[in-house]
Amino acid sequence: MNNLIEKVNKALEEYMVEEYPQDIFKSMKYTVTLPGKRLRPVMCLEACRFFGGDMEAAMPTACAIEMLHAQSLIHDDLPCMDNDDFRRGKPSNHKVFGEAIAVLAGDALLSFAPQLIIEKSDKLSDSVKIKVLHEFMKTAGAYGLIAGQVVDIESENKGIKDSKVLEYIHTHKTADLFRLALKAGAIIAGADEKGLQDMDDLAQKFGLAFQIYDDILDEISTFEELGKTVGKDKEANKLTYTSLYGLEKAREKVNSLFAEIYDIIDKYNSEVFRYIIDNMKKKLDK
Ligand code: GRG
């Protein structure tokens, strides 16, 4: 796992150039290279391995997915969205570069990332690139992250407390990026339909588990542990699994999803996924 994270960090440093106009490139690089967990690029490389693919061939795509994730974090932290001053243990992008540049840095990453897939994926055929880009577009747009974010904002404004709406938000705000990572890695390795279906299933279960886990940590952790403001969801009366069912039921749900995830990843002998889930369990048990 640490080896994969190091490889991803090295590639991100290489891809995040600082050109003219420097303000925008600096702002893009700032959030992308802050120390996140790199779950999505690592999962993309791991899914590629599941199906016997060449991890090096998947590296530009893995990094592009981390860039899309960073874009969503930059925009999510803006005053017009979640209004968060900290991210990954440091001031949020707009706190350092100002709102205008932060909006533009997110926008720029949204096109810089697929441009990278096209320009740097020498080992991929054009037809594989198109399939990967198709998944990328579905995730980034109104069928993916944006759909999740819009319903999240609406449900907060209207005080909606509905489990179906909650699942919709988790599916699109959170699971869709894991889906992109796992499916893109599998596509690059030439996985068949059954393999792609497994990745879809794994992403959905992991995404739901991860968002509920994130909501639990928001209630039980400190700023130092998370590197971001804690307790904001409760304060804003946000629709979350913990607000709907309470902490204990939320822990039960995460554990039952983990059990289902183990059934899938054991088929693929995934030490990486085991490491990720074991770490999540430790944080929940503290
Ligand atoms: C895609 C155009 C476009 C817009 C984005 C703002 C927005 C629309 C969506 C919000 C998506 C979001 C921030 C979801 C939260 C998911 C989540 C739990 C993120 C935290 O992920 P970690 O813990 O973060 O993996 P690190 O920092 O470790 O990478």
XYZ file of C-alpha atoms and ligand atoms in Angstrom:
315
model
C 0.000 0.000 0.000
C 2.702 2.506 1.033
C 4.668 1.634 -2.061
C 1.651 2.397 -4.276
C 1.003 5.691 -2.447
C 4.637 6.720 -3.001
C 4.386 5.926 -6.716
C 1.163 7.949 -7.009
C 2.687 10.914 -5.115
C 5.759 10.862 -7.357
C 3.606 10.829 -10.502
C 1.358 13.625 -9.158
C 4.437 15.801 -8.488
C 5.563 15.193 -12.053
C 2.154 15.942 -13.624
C 1.334 19.057 -11.562
C 3.469 21.520 -13.511
C 3.828 25.183 -12.518
C 3.486 27.202 -15.687
C 2.189 30.622 -16.651
C -0.214 31.944 -15.331
C 1.409 30.724 -12.113
C -1.467 31.560 -9.742
C -3.754 28.993 -11.326
C -1.175 26.208 -11.638
C -0.002 26.809 -8.029
C -3.566 26.660 -6.759
C -4.288 23.419 -8.679
C -1.059 21.829 -7.402
C -1.677 22.979 -3.813
C -4.757 20.835 -3.150
C -3.760 17.921 -5.405
C -0.401 17.437 -3.671
C -1.532 18.003 -0.062
C -1.245 14.709 1.837
C -4.537 12.921 1.198
C -4.932 9.176 1.656
C -4.775 8.556 -2.145
C -7.500 5.885 -1.852
C -8.922 6.418 -5.325
C -5.692 6.274 -7.384
C -4.476 3.295 -5.337
C -7.794 1.510 -5.988
C -7.498 2.230 -9.701
C -4.033 0.609 -9.772
C -5.228 -2.287 -7.615
C -8.243 -2.981 -9.895
C -5.855 -2.992 -12.850
C -3.780 -5.636 -11.031
C -6.939 -7.712 -10.276
C -7.347 -8.325 -14.018
C -3.683 -8.814 -14.870
C -3.080 -5.316 -16.273
C 0.069 -3.175 -16.321
C -0.140 -0.729 -13.391
C 2.216 1.732 -15.110
C -0.278 1.993 -17.977
C -2.972 2.986 -15.458
C -0.889 5.651 -13.644
C -2.023 8.717 -15.687
C -5.665 7.671 -15.199
C -5.126 6.995 -11.473
C -3.639 10.499 -11.074
C -6.393 12.094 -13.167
C -8.950 10.561 -10.782
C -7.103 12.057 -7.784
C -7.252 15.422 -9.608
C -11.015 15.094 -10.065
C -11.294 14.240 -6.352
C -9.186 17.331 -5.473
C -11.436 19.450 -7.699
C -14.508 18.225 -5.806
C -12.812 19.029 -2.469
C -11.844 22.560 -3.579
C -15.398 23.336 -4.711
C -16.979 21.569 -1.719
C -15.003 23.810 0.684
C -16.104 27.093 -0.953
C -18.263 29.495 1.106
C -21.200 28.886 -1.275
C -21.014 25.121 -0.552
C -19.788 23.629 2.771
C -17.731 26.707 3.713
C -14.777 24.873 5.233
C -11.566 26.700 6.137
C -9.399 23.584 6.409
C -8.692 20.565 4.239
C -6.059 17.854 4.578
C -4.703 19.617 7.669
C -4.045 22.915 5.876
C -6.086 26.030 4.948
C -8.585 25.281 2.156
C -7.726 26.362 -1.366
C -9.886 29.524 -1.296
C -8.310 30.564 2.029
C -4.878 30.570 0.385
C -5.627 31.710 -3.172
C -8.967 33.527 -2.822
C -12.393 32.422 -4.033
C -12.016 33.402 -7.684
C -8.799 31.427 -8.173
C -10.173 28.462 -6.179
C -13.261 28.275 -8.436
C -11.025 28.512 -11.493
C -8.534 25.944 -10.129
C -11.393 23.446 -9.717
C -12.633 24.195 -13.233
C -9.105 23.890 -14.612
C -8.549 20.510 -12.926
C -11.771 19.276 -14.472
C -10.250 19.584 -17.942
C -6.571 19.138 -16.995
C -7.341 15.615 -15.705
C -8.862 14.128 -18.891
C -6.255 16.002 -20.950
C -3.629 14.099 -18.944
C -5.312 10.763 -19.717
C -5.224 11.585 -23.424
C -1.668 12.963 -23.536
C 0.220 10.731 -21.088
C -1.359 7.288 -21.558
C 1.087 6.095 -24.241
C 0.399 2.470 -23.383
C -3.387 2.669 -23.933
C -5.190 2.231 -27.257
C -7.543 5.005 -28.390
C -10.575 2.778 -27.799
C -9.539 2.095 -24.180
C -8.903 5.821 -23.648
C -12.418 6.606 -24.911
C -13.970 4.031 -22.552
C -12.025 5.475 -19.606
C -12.928 9.053 -20.580
C -16.594 8.054 -20.870
C -16.542 6.777 -17.276
C -14.727 9.962 -16.216
C -17.348 12.246 -17.838
C -20.257 10.314 -16.292
C -18.666 10.669 -12.848
C -17.760 14.346 -13.081
C -21.075 15.609 -14.447
C -24.783 15.858 -13.703
C -25.127 12.051 -13.598
C -22.425 11.724 -10.933
C -20.774 13.982 -8.356
C -22.847 17.022 -9.251
C -26.102 15.054 -8.866
C -25.008 13.939 -5.385
C -23.948 17.415 -4.348
C -27.171 19.058 -5.605
C -29.439 16.609 -3.757
C -27.244 16.993 -0.652
C -27.673 20.785 -0.702
C -31.417 20.538 -1.432
C -32.045 18.033 1.338
C -30.177 20.239 3.820
C -32.149 23.332 2.794
C -35.495 21.534 2.934
C -34.743 19.477 6.083
C -35.394 16.202 4.222
C -34.874 13.032 6.326
C -35.374 10.135 3.944
C -33.241 6.976 3.623
C -33.738 6.721 -0.172
C -32.542 10.304 -0.640
C -29.587 9.585 1.643
C -28.595 6.539 -0.424
C -28.855 8.625 -3.602
C -26.506 11.247 -2.128
C -23.960 8.640 -0.962
C -24.108 6.816 -4.293
C -23.312 9.908 -6.334
C -21.267 12.117 -4.011
C -19.027 9.343 -2.779
C -19.423 5.902 -4.411
C -19.242 7.239 -7.983
C -15.576 8.317 -7.635
C -14.640 4.886 -6.259
C -16.669 3.377 -9.137
C -14.676 5.426 -11.628
C -11.373 4.368 -10.026
C -12.195 0.657 -9.933
C -13.873 0.470 -13.343
C -11.171 2.505 -15.084
C -8.444 0.236 -13.665
C -10.422 -2.815 -14.797
C -11.069 -1.375 -18.282
C -7.346 -0.648 -18.723
C -6.581 -4.264 -17.826
C -9.189 -5.532 -20.325
C -11.612 -6.995 -17.747
C -14.783 -8.713 -19.015
C -18.392 -7.724 -18.174
C -18.457 -9.928 -15.073
C -15.284 -8.254 -13.782
C -16.696 -4.781 -14.436
C -19.901 -5.749 -12.609
C -17.835 -6.886 -9.610
C -16.021 -3.518 -9.581
C -19.334 -1.679 -9.770
C -20.643 -3.692 -6.836
C -17.445 -3.230 -4.810
C -17.474 0.543 -5.435
C -21.113 0.867 -4.369
C -20.581 -1.057 -1.131
C -17.264 0.648 -0.355
C -18.670 4.098 -1.188
C -21.634 3.672 1.168
C -19.393 2.258 3.915
C -16.841 5.046 3.434
C -19.406 7.860 3.625
C -21.052 6.443 6.760
C -17.558 5.947 8.273
C -16.696 9.569 7.370
C -19.914 10.768 9.058
C -19.151 8.745 12.202
C -15.611 10.187 12.365
C -17.100 13.672 11.981
C -18.865 13.027 15.293
C -16.193 11.144 17.264
C -12.871 12.653 16.091
C -10.847 15.805 16.668
C -9.602 18.438 14.213
C -6.037 17.126 14.675
C -7.088 13.596 13.711
C -9.068 14.586 10.607
C -7.257 17.726 9.414
C -10.596 19.448 8.855
C -13.325 21.080 10.928
C -15.368 18.481 12.830
C -19.024 18.374 13.850
C -20.177 20.644 11.023
C -22.711 18.175 9.611
C -24.556 17.934 12.925
C -24.444 21.700 13.338
C -25.894 22.226 9.856
C -28.555 19.567 10.521
C -27.318 17.675 7.449
C -28.911 14.465 6.206
C -26.399 11.763 7.221
C -26.649 8.113 8.248
C -25.805 9.056 11.841
C -28.457 11.791 11.981
C -31.060 9.359 10.641
C -30.191 6.210 12.628
C -27.716 7.200 15.388
C -24.063 6.237 15.931
C -24.620 2.647 16.996
C -26.755 1.690 13.973
C -24.262 3.500 11.736
C -21.395 1.363 13.115
C -23.493 -1.795 12.553
C -24.197 -0.780 8.962
C -20.511 -0.095 8.197
C -19.508 -3.462 9.664
C -22.129 -5.353 7.654
C -20.946 -3.573 4.470
C -17.325 -4.482 5.352
C -18.355 -8.159 5.568
C -19.894 -7.950 2.070
C -16.779 -6.166 0.773
C -14.492 -8.912 2.150
C -16.493 -11.471 0.116
C -15.681 -9.597 -3.084
C -12.046 -8.672 -2.416
C -11.109 -12.160 -1.247
C -11.890 -13.385 -4.767
C -9.189 -10.980 -5.969
C -6.752 -11.635 -3.129
C -6.563 -7.931 -2.326
C -4.084 -7.106 0.442
C -4.544 -3.427 -0.426
C -8.298 -3.436 0.266
C -7.751 -5.473 3.453
C -5.220 -2.872 4.629
C -7.645 -0.003 3.873
C -10.570 -1.655 5.671
C -8.463 -2.784 8.659
C -7.338 0.836 9.100
C -10.904 2.110 8.902
C -11.976 -0.474 11.519
C -9.193 0.636 13.876
C -10.317 4.273 13.630
C -13.936 3.294 14.375
C -12.916 1.150 17.362
C -10.889 3.838 19.102
C -17.393 17.274 -10.248
C -17.866 19.478 -11.400
C -17.857 18.672 -10.172
C -18.244 19.254 -9.010
C -18.123 18.614 -7.703
C -18.489 19.756 -4.743
C -19.000 18.573 -5.465
C -19.378 18.731 -6.897
C -19.125 17.357 -4.875
C -18.726 17.089 -3.470
C -18.077 15.734 -3.397
C -17.505 15.469 -2.028
C -16.556 16.460 -1.448
C -17.830 14.329 -1.381
C -17.292 13.942 -0.069
C -16.605 12.605 -0.231
C -15.583 12.393 0.840
C -15.979 11.600 2.028
C -14.350 12.905 0.712
C -13.209 12.675 1.618
O -12.391 11.709 0.983
P -11.037 11.213 1.638
O -11.241 10.973 3.095
O -10.111 12.507 1.455
O -10.523 10.077 0.834
P -8.518 12.605 1.282
O -8.191 14.020 1.671
O -7.863 11.583 2.174
O -8.233 12.336 -0.164
